[in-house]
Amino acid sequence: MPERPRRIAAIDLGSNSFHMTLAELGPLGIKTYHREKRKVRLAAGLNDANQLDEAAQNRALETLGVFGQILDEFKPDDVRAVGTFTFRTAVNIHNLTQKALQVLPYPIEILSGTEEARLIYQGVSHDQHLPDNTLVVDIGGGSTELIIGQTTEAKLLHSCNMGCVSFNEKFFPNGDITAQAFRKASLYSAQQLESVRMRYLAKGWEMAIGSSGTIKSLSQCASELGLSDGTLTPAILQELKERLINAGHVDNINIPGLSEDRTPVISSGLAILIAVFDLLEVTSMSYCDSALREGLLFELQDRLQHHDIRHLSVSQLAKRFGCDPHQAQKVAKTAQTMFDSVASSWQLNNLDYHKFLNWACQLHEIGHQINHLSCHKHAAYIVRNSAMAGFNAEQQSILSFLLLSQRKSLKMDQAPVFDVYDATTTLKIILLLRLAIRLNQFRQSDTLDSFEVSSDRNKLTIVFHTIWKDRQDLFSSDLEAEQEQFQPLGIELDYVFLS
């Protein structure tokens, strides 16, 4: 009997709608079986202090419960669930992500704006053959992503804090549609786009593609009205705008091709798109049905085939800041030796912990070019504020925290919020990183394989071979300092120098 194809699922938790795609990964690639879409309008629950209200959280949990039931029937091998604008904006989002685990037993990753943009482009570029320099625009519920890419590689990425749900609350309250509201919404959008306008115009593009629900609806309207084959132009957008203004209120809108669930937010989405066309001098735009969900599926496929783009992101960052690859490899080998020895007793079953350790070893010197004495602070800052393809917000925060914690005192007040990963396990990884760096700090050539490591649940023991005897005084004070750092956190370090 042939083996069942690997089943995968991608969940996109947007600010307007939640989407889920079920697929199988076979020898011919990805085969999609089912798509589920639910209107949640999560961004409508954000107040001025960026607190997400209980009603919005309950709407989200209800939909996640439905998704959980479907996944229970589908029985996927791999699931990736990601949250976008509202998840990265709401200051109390941890409340929702923890409750969500009770109905959807898969952790929710929170994407940065640039990572969301990259994945959108991944989805579009795998769906269509794109020429060099293609502009992709995605208008979501809370943010708008702008990408210029060449074939399958994104070159310029930007995420603006403007979306059809958030703009609807701000400029079209109570369903009223006026010319003045359009002017204000488009002007605000133009102000958001001004900072990137010249970079995008200088890069240029041969084709413009839209990939969101807003652009899909406007494209359908243009087709149903006989204005075009679905292609959008400035004149068509102005025609649709006039029809909405003449309607005066969402209850009076009657445009062929416009679905009932999109009607309440179509005016705000159109205002944003008009500004994009104006500021970026777009003359025509077609629609693509693939976007973030498809990008997630293709990235899942790549990771399962051991093509993890996160490795490339780390390598490029290390090269950009002139890290010594020979020293980084030495530190990584020492860390690998220790990790292999403790992986079983410390139950390091999530492969990402091994990757975090390896990435931190490769990047631990990126702050040296700025200032050697505070290199750990600069390294953490660089990683925290860089656009690192493939990393979600929590992963990037953890890697930044590892680099901040590579030397001197541990700053637990700067620890990230843990949703997917575990705080105690991360501290154990930090201990391995610190030891690997210390044991290679003089760039000597005989560190590797000259010690043995053992562990139990919360204890690490290192036995140093005789080659370390002459260095005992030198390293003992370092190891004692490590003991003082980790013992209050419930992690013990013991060491022995053999005669």
Short mmCIF file of C-alpha atoms in Angstrom, two decimals:
data_model
loop_
_atom_site.label_atom_id
_atom_site.label_comp_id
_atom_site.label_asym_id
_atom_site.label_seq_id
_atom_site.Cartn_x
_atom_site.Cartn_y
_atom_site.Cartn_z
CA MET A 1 0.00 0.00 0.00
CA PRO A 2 1.52 3.38 -1.00
CA GLU A 3 2.45 5.73 1.82
CA ARG A 4 -0.06 8.52 2.52
CA PRO A 5 1.17 11.93 1.26
CA ARG A 6 2.25 14.32 3.99
CA ARG A 7 -0.66 16.50 5.06
CA ILE A 8 -0.01 20.17 5.80
CA ALA A 9 -2.15 23.11 6.88
CA ALA A 10 -1.58 26.87 6.74
CA ILE A 11 -3.60 29.25 8.92
CA ASP A 12 -3.59 33.01 8.28
CA LEU A 13 -5.07 34.96 11.18
CA GLY A 14 -5.65 38.34 9.57
CA SER A 15 -7.14 41.53 10.95
CA ASN A 16 -10.28 41.15 8.83
CA SER A 17 -10.63 37.42 8.14
CA PHE A 18 -9.16 34.14 9.37
CA HIS A 19 -8.21 31.72 6.60
CA MET A 20 -7.13 28.07 6.63
CA THR A 21 -5.85 25.97 3.73
CA LEU A 22 -5.50 22.19 3.87
CA ALA A 23 -3.15 20.50 1.43
CA GLU A 24 -1.04 17.44 0.76
CA LEU A 25 2.62 17.42 -0.16
CA GLY A 26 3.35 14.75 -2.75
CA PRO A 27 5.95 14.00 -5.45
CA LEU A 28 4.30 16.54 -7.78
CA GLY A 29 4.30 19.31 -5.18
CA ILE A 30 1.46 20.85 -3.15
CA LYS A 31 -2.13 19.79 -3.79
CA THR A 32 -4.78 21.95 -2.08
CA TYR A 33 -7.87 20.15 -0.77
CA HIS A 34 -9.89 22.64 1.23
CA ARG A 35 -10.04 26.33 2.09
CA GLU A 36 -11.91 27.76 5.05
CA LYS A 37 -12.59 31.48 5.55
CA ARG A 38 -14.33 33.22 8.44
CA LYS A 39 -14.93 36.95 8.98
CA VAL A 40 -13.63 37.98 12.40
CA ARG A 41 -12.76 41.69 11.97
CA LEU A 42 -10.21 41.42 14.74
CA ALA A 43 -8.79 44.91 14.15
CA ALA A 44 -12.17 46.42 15.00
CA GLY A 45 -11.56 45.33 18.59
CA LEU A 46 -8.44 47.47 19.06
CA ASN A 47 -8.90 50.61 21.17
CA ASP A 48 -6.70 53.72 21.23
CA ALA A 49 -4.37 52.04 23.74
CA ASN A 50 -4.01 49.00 21.43
CA GLN A 51 -5.93 46.78 23.83
CA LEU A 52 -7.91 44.05 22.11
CA ASP A 53 -11.41 43.92 23.56
CA GLU A 54 -13.09 40.78 24.85
CA ALA A 55 -15.69 40.66 22.09
CA ALA A 56 -13.02 40.51 19.38
CA GLN A 57 -11.12 37.84 21.31
CA ASN A 58 -14.30 35.77 21.60
CA ARG A 59 -14.93 36.06 17.85
CA ALA A 60 -11.39 34.87 17.25
CA LEU A 61 -11.68 31.95 19.67
CA GLU A 62 -14.97 30.83 18.14
CA THR A 63 -13.38 30.65 14.67
CA LEU A 64 -10.22 29.00 15.98
CA GLY A 65 -12.44 26.38 17.61
CA VAL A 66 -14.01 25.61 14.22
CA PHE A 67 -10.54 25.39 12.65
CA GLY A 68 -9.46 23.05 15.45
CA GLN A 69 -12.38 20.70 14.75
CA ILE A 70 -11.57 20.62 11.03
CA LEU A 71 -7.91 19.88 11.74
CA ASP A 72 -8.91 17.11 14.12
CA GLU A 73 -10.71 15.47 11.20
CA PHE A 74 -7.96 16.20 8.65
CA LYS A 75 -5.14 14.99 10.95
CA PRO A 76 -2.30 17.03 9.42
CA ASP A 77 1.37 16.14 9.85
CA ASP A 78 2.45 19.78 9.93
CA VAL A 79 0.55 22.97 10.78
CA ARG A 80 1.72 26.56 10.65
CA ALA A 81 -0.54 29.24 12.11
CA VAL A 82 0.48 32.89 11.89
CA GLY A 83 -0.97 36.15 13.18
CA THR A 84 -0.48 39.44 11.35
CA PHE A 85 -1.16 43.13 12.10
CA THR A 86 -3.54 42.89 15.06
CA PHE A 87 -1.50 40.13 16.67
CA ARG A 88 1.67 42.21 16.50
CA THR A 89 -0.13 45.41 17.59
CA ALA A 90 -2.36 44.35 20.50
CA VAL A 91 -0.49 44.77 23.78
CA ASN A 92 -2.62 42.08 25.43
CA ILE A 93 -2.40 39.54 22.61
CA HIS A 94 -0.76 37.01 24.95
CA ASN A 95 -4.18 36.52 26.58
CA LEU A 96 -5.65 35.44 23.25
CA THR A 97 -2.75 33.22 22.16
CA GLN A 98 -2.82 31.30 25.45
CA LYS A 99 -6.60 30.78 25.33
CA ALA A 100 -6.30 29.76 21.69
CA LEU A 101 -4.22 26.71 22.61
CA GLN A 102 -7.29 25.24 24.29
CA VAL A 103 -9.25 25.13 21.03
CA LEU A 104 -6.45 25.07 18.44
CA PRO A 105 -3.59 22.91 19.75
CA TYR A 106 -0.96 24.54 17.56
CA PRO A 107 1.09 27.60 18.56
CA ILE A 108 0.41 30.89 16.80
CA GLU A 109 3.46 32.63 15.36
CA ILE A 110 3.32 36.42 15.19
CA LEU A 111 4.82 37.78 11.98
CA SER A 112 6.59 41.10 11.57
CA GLY A 113 5.29 43.33 8.80
CA THR A 114 8.26 42.65 6.53
CA GLU A 115 8.02 38.89 7.10
CA GLU A 116 4.33 39.01 6.24
CA ALA A 117 5.22 40.90 3.06
CA ARG A 118 7.90 38.34 2.12
CA LEU A 119 5.51 35.42 2.55
CA ILE A 120 2.83 37.19 0.49
CA TYR A 121 5.33 37.57 -2.33
CA GLN A 122 6.29 33.90 -1.95
CA GLY A 123 2.68 32.93 -2.51
CA VAL A 124 2.22 35.20 -5.54
CA SER A 125 5.54 34.29 -7.19
CA HIS A 126 4.88 30.54 -6.92
CA ASP A 127 1.40 30.98 -8.40
CA GLN A 128 2.39 33.07 -11.43
CA HIS A 129 5.39 33.46 -13.68
CA LEU A 130 6.58 36.94 -12.79
CA PRO A 131 8.88 39.12 -14.90
CA ASP A 132 11.82 40.94 -13.40
CA ASN A 133 10.63 43.65 -11.02
CA THR A 134 7.00 43.01 -10.14
CA LEU A 135 5.07 45.17 -7.65
CA VAL A 136 2.76 43.23 -5.32
CA VAL A 137 0.20 45.06 -3.15
CA ASP A 138 -1.83 43.39 -0.39
CA ILE A 139 -4.41 45.43 1.53
CA GLY A 140 -5.33 43.59 4.71
CA GLY A 141 -7.60 44.42 7.60
CA GLY A 142 -4.94 46.30 9.57
CA SER A 143 -1.92 46.75 7.31
CA THR A 144 -0.93 47.10 3.68
CA GLU A 145 2.13 45.31 2.32
CA LEU A 146 4.14 46.56 -0.66
CA ILE A 147 6.73 44.34 -2.29
CA ILE A 148 8.92 44.62 -5.37
CA GLY A 149 10.48 41.32 -6.38
CA GLN A 150 12.40 39.72 -9.21
CA THR A 151 10.89 36.38 -10.23
CA THR A 152 10.80 34.43 -6.91
CA GLU A 153 12.93 36.76 -4.75
CA ALA A 154 11.58 39.77 -2.88
CA LYS A 155 13.85 42.81 -3.17
CA LEU A 156 11.93 45.63 -1.44
CA LEU A 157 9.57 44.97 1.46
CA HIS A 158 7.40 47.42 3.35
CA SER A 159 4.38 47.17 5.65
CA CYS A 160 2.18 50.21 6.33
CA ASN A 161 -0.15 50.50 9.32
CA MET A 162 -3.26 51.04 7.24
CA GLY A 163 -5.95 48.48 6.48
CA CYS A 164 -9.57 48.23 5.44
CA VAL A 165 -10.91 47.42 8.93
CA SER A 166 -8.88 49.99 10.88
CA PHE A 167 -9.58 52.67 8.24
CA ASN A 168 -13.27 51.82 8.25
CA GLU A 169 -13.46 52.60 11.97
CA LYS A 170 -11.44 55.79 11.50
CA PHE A 171 -12.83 57.37 8.32
CA PHE A 172 -16.15 55.65 7.53
CA PRO A 173 -17.87 55.24 10.92
CA ASN A 174 -21.50 54.20 11.08
CA GLY A 175 -21.38 53.13 7.44
CA ASP A 176 -21.51 56.68 6.03
CA ILE A 177 -19.68 57.20 2.71
CA THR A 178 -18.78 60.74 1.66
CA ALA A 179 -16.34 62.45 -0.67
CA GLN A 180 -14.73 64.12 2.33
CA ALA A 181 -14.17 60.75 4.03
CA PHE A 182 -12.47 59.47 0.87
CA ARG A 183 -10.23 62.54 0.73
CA LYS A 184 -9.19 62.16 4.36
CA ALA A 185 -8.55 58.42 4.04
CA SER A 186 -6.54 58.79 0.83
CA LEU A 187 -4.54 61.72 2.26
CA TYR A 188 -3.68 59.71 5.39
CA SER A 189 -2.66 56.77 3.18
CA ALA A 190 -0.47 59.04 1.07
CA GLN A 191 1.31 60.27 4.19
CA GLN A 192 2.06 56.67 5.17
CA LEU A 193 3.42 55.88 1.71
CA GLU A 194 5.53 59.02 1.30
CA SER A 195 8.53 57.57 3.17
CA VAL A 196 8.99 54.72 0.68
CA ARG A 197 7.70 56.39 -2.49
CA MET A 198 11.05 57.37 -4.01
CA ARG A 199 12.70 54.00 -3.28
CA TYR A 200 9.89 52.13 -5.01
CA LEU A 201 9.76 54.46 -7.99
CA ALA A 202 13.53 54.26 -8.39
CA LYS A 203 13.39 50.45 -8.38
CA GLY A 204 10.52 50.38 -10.86
CA TRP A 205 8.46 47.42 -12.07
CA GLU A 206 7.04 45.88 -15.21
CA MET A 207 3.84 44.50 -13.70
CA ALA A 208 1.63 45.32 -10.70
CA ILE A 209 -0.38 42.61 -8.94
CA GLY A 210 -2.86 42.84 -6.07
CA SER A 211 -3.42 39.88 -3.77
CA SER A 212 -5.95 40.83 -1.13
CA GLY A 213 -9.70 40.52 -0.58
CA THR A 214 -10.14 44.22 -1.29
CA ILE A 215 -8.41 44.00 -4.66
CA LYS A 216 -10.22 40.77 -5.48
CA SER A 217 -13.59 42.44 -4.86
CA LEU A 218 -12.71 45.57 -6.85
CA SER A 219 -11.47 43.40 -9.72
CA GLN A 220 -14.73 41.42 -9.72
CA CYS A 221 -16.71 44.66 -9.73
CA ALA A 222 -14.74 45.99 -12.71
CA SER A 223 -15.42 42.76 -14.58
CA GLU A 224 -19.14 42.56 -13.71
CA LEU A 225 -19.67 46.19 -14.72
CA GLY A 226 -17.95 45.59 -18.05
CA LEU A 227 -15.25 48.16 -17.26
CA SER A 228 -12.41 45.68 -17.91
CA ASP A 229 -11.48 42.02 -17.77
CA GLY A 230 -10.80 42.53 -14.07
CA THR A 231 -7.72 44.70 -14.52
CA LEU A 232 -7.83 47.83 -12.36
CA THR A 233 -6.82 51.29 -13.60
CA PRO A 234 -6.98 54.78 -12.03
CA ALA A 235 -10.11 55.56 -14.09
CA ILE A 236 -11.86 52.37 -12.93
CA LEU A 237 -11.03 53.11 -9.29
CA GLN A 238 -12.49 56.61 -9.67
CA GLU A 239 -15.65 55.16 -11.24
CA LEU A 240 -16.09 52.75 -8.31
CA LYS A 241 -15.43 55.56 -5.85
CA GLU A 242 -18.18 57.70 -7.40
CA ARG A 243 -20.63 54.80 -7.21
CA LEU A 244 -19.88 54.38 -3.49
CA ILE A 245 -20.21 58.11 -2.77
CA ASN A 246 -23.52 58.19 -4.63
CA ALA A 247 -24.73 55.28 -2.48
CA GLY A 248 -24.01 57.39 0.60
CA HIS A 249 -24.20 54.49 3.04
CA VAL A 250 -23.11 50.85 3.10
CA ASP A 251 -26.75 49.75 3.28
CA ASN A 252 -27.40 51.37 -0.10
CA ILE A 253 -24.44 49.89 -2.00
CA ASN A 254 -25.52 47.85 -4.99
CA ILE A 255 -22.50 47.14 -7.20
CA PRO A 256 -22.42 43.92 -9.24
CA GLY A 257 -19.56 41.62 -8.17
CA LEU A 258 -19.34 43.01 -4.64
CA SER A 259 -20.00 40.32 -2.04
CA GLU A 260 -22.08 41.03 1.05
CA ASP A 261 -19.26 40.31 3.51
CA ARG A 262 -16.85 42.69 1.73
CA THR A 263 -19.35 45.56 1.40
CA PRO A 264 -18.82 47.12 4.89
CA VAL A 265 -15.08 47.70 4.31
CA ILE A 266 -14.88 48.25 0.55
CA SER A 267 -14.79 52.07 0.80
CA SER A 268 -11.79 52.12 3.14
CA GLY A 269 -9.96 49.51 1.06
CA LEU A 270 -10.62 51.48 -2.13
CA ALA A 271 -9.35 54.70 -0.53
CA ILE A 272 -6.07 52.98 0.33
CA LEU A 273 -5.70 51.53 -3.17
CA ILE A 274 -6.36 54.92 -4.79
CA ALA A 275 -3.51 56.37 -2.72
CA VAL A 276 -1.21 53.48 -3.74
CA PHE A 277 -2.02 54.08 -7.42
CA ASP A 278 -1.46 57.83 -7.04
CA LEU A 279 1.74 57.84 -4.96
CA LEU A 280 3.43 54.96 -6.79
CA GLU A 281 2.13 56.03 -10.22
CA VAL A 282 0.51 52.66 -10.91
CA THR A 283 -1.28 52.56 -14.28
CA SER A 284 -2.83 49.07 -14.11
CA MET A 285 -3.08 46.17 -11.68
CA SER A 286 -4.24 42.58 -12.05
CA TYR A 287 -5.40 40.23 -9.29
CA CYS A 288 -3.73 37.05 -7.99
CA ASP A 289 -5.64 34.62 -5.78
CA SER A 290 -2.50 33.38 -3.98
CA ALA A 291 -0.97 35.26 -1.07
CA LEU A 292 0.10 34.65 2.53
CA ARG A 293 -1.45 31.19 2.99
CA GLU A 294 0.18 29.88 -0.15
CA GLY A 295 3.47 31.45 0.91
CA LEU A 296 3.21 29.56 4.21
CA LEU A 297 2.57 26.28 2.38
CA PHE A 298 5.58 26.72 0.11
CA GLU A 299 7.77 27.64 3.07
CA LEU A 300 6.57 24.53 4.92
CA GLN A 301 7.51 22.49 1.88
CA ASP A 302 10.97 24.07 1.77
CA ARG A 303 11.61 23.43 5.46
CA LEU A 304 10.52 19.80 5.15
CA GLN A 305 13.02 19.50 2.31
CA HIS A 306 15.70 21.09 4.55
CA HIS A 307 15.79 24.40 2.67
CA ASP A 308 15.30 26.73 5.64
CA ILE A 309 15.64 30.35 4.55
CA ARG A 310 16.47 31.31 8.14
CA HIS A 311 19.95 29.81 7.68
CA LEU A 312 20.53 32.15 4.73
CA SER A 313 19.31 35.15 6.73
CA VAL A 314 21.81 34.41 9.52
CA SER A 315 24.65 33.79 7.07
CA GLN A 316 24.00 37.07 5.25
CA LEU A 317 23.88 39.03 8.52
CA ALA A 318 27.14 37.47 9.73
CA LYS A 319 28.84 38.33 6.46
CA ARG A 320 27.50 41.89 6.42
CA PHE A 321 28.98 42.63 9.86
CA GLY A 322 32.31 40.95 9.21
CA CYS A 323 32.06 38.02 11.64
CA ASP A 324 35.08 35.70 11.72
CA PRO A 325 33.66 32.49 10.18
CA HIS A 326 36.52 30.35 11.55
CA GLN A 327 35.93 31.46 15.14
CA ALA A 328 32.15 31.15 14.75
CA GLN A 329 32.60 27.57 13.54
CA LYS A 330 34.83 26.72 16.50
CA VAL A 331 32.29 28.08 18.97
CA ALA A 332 29.49 26.27 17.14
CA LYS A 333 31.35 22.94 17.30
CA THR A 334 31.90 23.29 21.02
CA ALA A 335 28.24 24.19 21.51
CA GLN A 336 27.21 21.24 19.32
CA THR A 337 29.25 18.82 21.44
CA MET A 338 27.54 20.04 24.60
CA PHE A 339 24.09 20.12 23.00
CA ASP A 340 24.36 16.51 21.82
CA SER A 341 25.33 15.43 25.34
CA VAL A 342 22.38 17.10 27.07
CA ALA A 343 19.65 16.87 24.41
CA SER A 344 18.11 13.69 25.81
CA SER A 345 18.08 14.51 29.54
CA TRP A 346 17.02 18.12 28.89
CA GLN A 347 14.34 16.93 26.44
CA LEU A 348 15.41 19.31 23.70
CA ASN A 349 12.95 17.78 21.25
CA ASN A 350 12.13 20.96 19.34
CA LEU A 351 14.79 21.19 16.61
CA ASP A 352 14.55 24.98 16.69
CA TYR A 353 16.49 25.05 19.98
CA HIS A 354 19.46 23.49 18.22
CA LYS A 355 19.07 26.02 15.42
CA PHE A 356 18.88 28.93 17.89
CA LEU A 357 22.15 27.82 19.46
CA ASN A 358 23.89 27.45 16.11
CA TRP A 359 22.61 30.79 14.83
CA ALA A 360 23.72 32.57 18.00
CA CYS A 361 27.20 31.04 17.63
CA GLN A 362 27.42 32.35 14.07
CA LEU A 363 26.26 35.84 15.08
CA HIS A 364 27.84 36.31 18.50
CA GLU A 365 30.52 38.66 17.12
CA ILE A 366 28.35 40.89 14.92
CA GLY A 367 28.51 43.70 17.47
CA HIS A 368 32.33 43.83 17.55
CA GLN A 369 32.59 46.33 14.70
CA ILE A 370 30.55 48.84 16.70
CA ASN A 371 32.06 48.46 20.17
CA HIS A 372 33.92 45.46 21.61
CA LEU A 373 33.02 46.12 25.26
CA SER A 374 29.29 46.30 24.57
CA CYS A 375 29.29 43.91 21.63
CA HIS A 376 26.54 41.75 23.14
CA LYS A 377 24.18 44.74 23.38
CA HIS A 378 24.91 45.79 19.81
CA ALA A 379 24.52 42.23 18.53
CA ALA A 380 21.11 41.97 20.20
CA TYR A 381 20.04 45.33 18.77
CA ILE A 382 21.13 44.41 15.24
CA VAL A 383 19.21 41.14 15.27
CA ARG A 384 16.14 42.64 16.94
CA ASN A 385 15.87 45.39 14.31
CA SER A 386 16.95 43.60 11.13
CA ALA A 387 14.59 42.20 8.52
CA MET A 388 15.42 38.50 8.84
CA ALA A 389 13.56 36.41 6.29
CA GLY A 390 11.91 33.30 7.72
CA PHE A 391 11.89 34.45 11.35
CA ASN A 392 8.66 35.23 13.15
CA ALA A 393 8.58 37.85 15.91
CA GLU A 394 9.13 35.42 18.80
CA GLN A 395 12.00 33.62 17.07
CA GLN A 396 13.75 36.89 16.31
CA SER A 397 13.24 38.11 19.88
CA ILE A 398 14.68 34.88 21.30
CA LEU A 399 17.74 35.03 19.04
CA SER A 400 18.25 38.66 20.07
CA PHE A 401 17.95 37.68 23.75
CA LEU A 402 20.51 34.88 23.30
CA LEU A 403 23.00 37.38 21.88
CA LEU A 404 22.28 39.90 24.64
CA SER A 405 22.88 37.12 27.19
CA GLN A 406 26.11 35.77 25.70
CA ARG A 407 28.27 37.58 28.29
CA LYS A 408 28.13 39.61 31.49
CA SER A 409 25.00 39.60 33.65
CA LEU A 410 21.74 38.05 32.51
CA LYS A 411 19.09 40.71 31.93
CA MET A 412 15.91 38.79 32.68
CA ASP A 413 13.85 41.96 32.58
CA GLN A 414 14.55 42.04 28.83
CA ALA A 415 13.48 38.44 28.21
CA PRO A 416 10.93 38.00 25.42
CA VAL A 417 7.34 36.92 25.92
CA PHE A 418 7.24 33.16 25.31
CA ASP A 419 4.28 31.64 23.47
CA VAL A 420 5.68 28.88 21.25
CA TYR A 421 8.95 28.31 23.10
CA ASP A 422 9.88 27.67 26.74
CA ALA A 423 11.69 30.15 28.98
CA THR A 424 13.64 27.60 31.06
CA THR A 425 14.79 25.70 27.98
CA THR A 426 15.93 28.96 26.41
CA LEU A 427 18.00 29.70 29.53
CA LYS A 428 19.67 26.31 29.19
CA ILE A 429 20.54 27.13 25.59
CA ILE A 430 22.01 30.44 26.81
CA LEU A 431 24.20 28.54 29.28
CA LEU A 432 25.55 26.35 26.48
CA LEU A 433 26.21 29.43 24.35
CA ARG A 434 28.05 31.25 27.12
CA LEU A 435 30.20 28.21 27.89
CA ALA A 436 31.04 27.62 24.23
CA ILE A 437 32.13 31.25 23.84
CA ARG A 438 34.16 31.21 27.09
CA LEU A 439 35.95 27.98 26.21
CA ASN A 440 37.07 29.48 22.89
CA GLN A 441 37.63 33.06 24.00
CA PHE A 442 41.41 32.95 23.49
CA ARG A 443 41.01 31.45 20.01
CA GLN A 444 43.12 28.48 21.01
CA SER A 445 43.16 25.43 18.74
CA ASP A 446 42.81 22.55 21.23
CA THR A 447 39.43 23.13 22.90
CA LEU A 448 37.34 20.66 20.92
CA ASP A 449 36.88 17.12 22.26
CA SER A 450 38.91 17.94 25.38
CA PHE A 451 36.02 17.79 27.83
CA GLU A 452 32.96 15.68 28.59
CA VAL A 453 29.48 16.88 29.43
CA SER A 454 26.69 15.17 31.33
CA SER A 455 23.39 16.43 32.65
CA ASP A 456 20.21 15.67 34.47
CA ARG A 457 16.97 17.63 34.46
CA ASN A 458 18.34 21.02 35.57
CA LYS A 459 22.05 20.40 36.04
CA LEU A 460 25.07 20.49 33.73
CA THR A 461 28.41 18.88 34.64
CA ILE A 462 31.63 19.41 32.69
CA VAL A 463 34.69 17.22 33.17
CA PHE A 464 37.81 18.84 31.68
CA HIS A 465 40.62 16.61 30.43
CA THR A 466 44.22 17.06 31.56
CA ILE A 467 44.94 19.48 28.70
CA TRP A 468 42.96 22.05 30.72
CA LYS A 469 44.99 21.60 33.92
CA ASP A 470 47.36 24.48 33.21
CA ARG A 471 44.34 26.73 32.53
CA GLN A 472 42.39 25.73 35.62
CA ASP A 473 43.04 28.97 37.50
CA LEU A 474 42.18 30.99 34.39
CA PHE A 475 38.83 29.33 33.73
CA SER A 476 37.69 28.51 37.25
CA SER A 477 36.74 32.10 37.99
CA ASP A 478 34.77 32.23 34.73
CA LEU A 479 32.90 29.05 35.60
CA GLU A 480 32.16 30.28 39.11
CA ALA A 481 30.69 33.43 37.58
CA GLU A 482 28.42 31.26 35.44
CA GLN A 483 27.32 29.33 38.53
CA GLU A 484 26.33 32.58 40.23
CA GLN A 485 24.33 33.67 37.17
CA PHE A 486 22.28 30.51 36.69
CA GLN A 487 21.82 29.05 40.18
CA PRO A 488 19.14 31.62 41.16
CA LEU A 489 17.27 30.61 38.00
CA GLY A 490 17.17 26.95 39.01
CA ILE A 491 19.96 25.75 36.70
CA GLU A 492 23.08 24.24 38.27
CA LEU A 493 26.57 24.09 36.78
CA ASP A 494 29.27 21.78 38.11
CA TYR A 495 32.80 21.23 36.78
CA VAL A 496 35.86 19.10 37.43
CA PHE A 497 39.46 19.47 36.17
CA LEU A 498 41.18 16.09 35.84
CA SER A 499 44.78 15.87 37.01
#
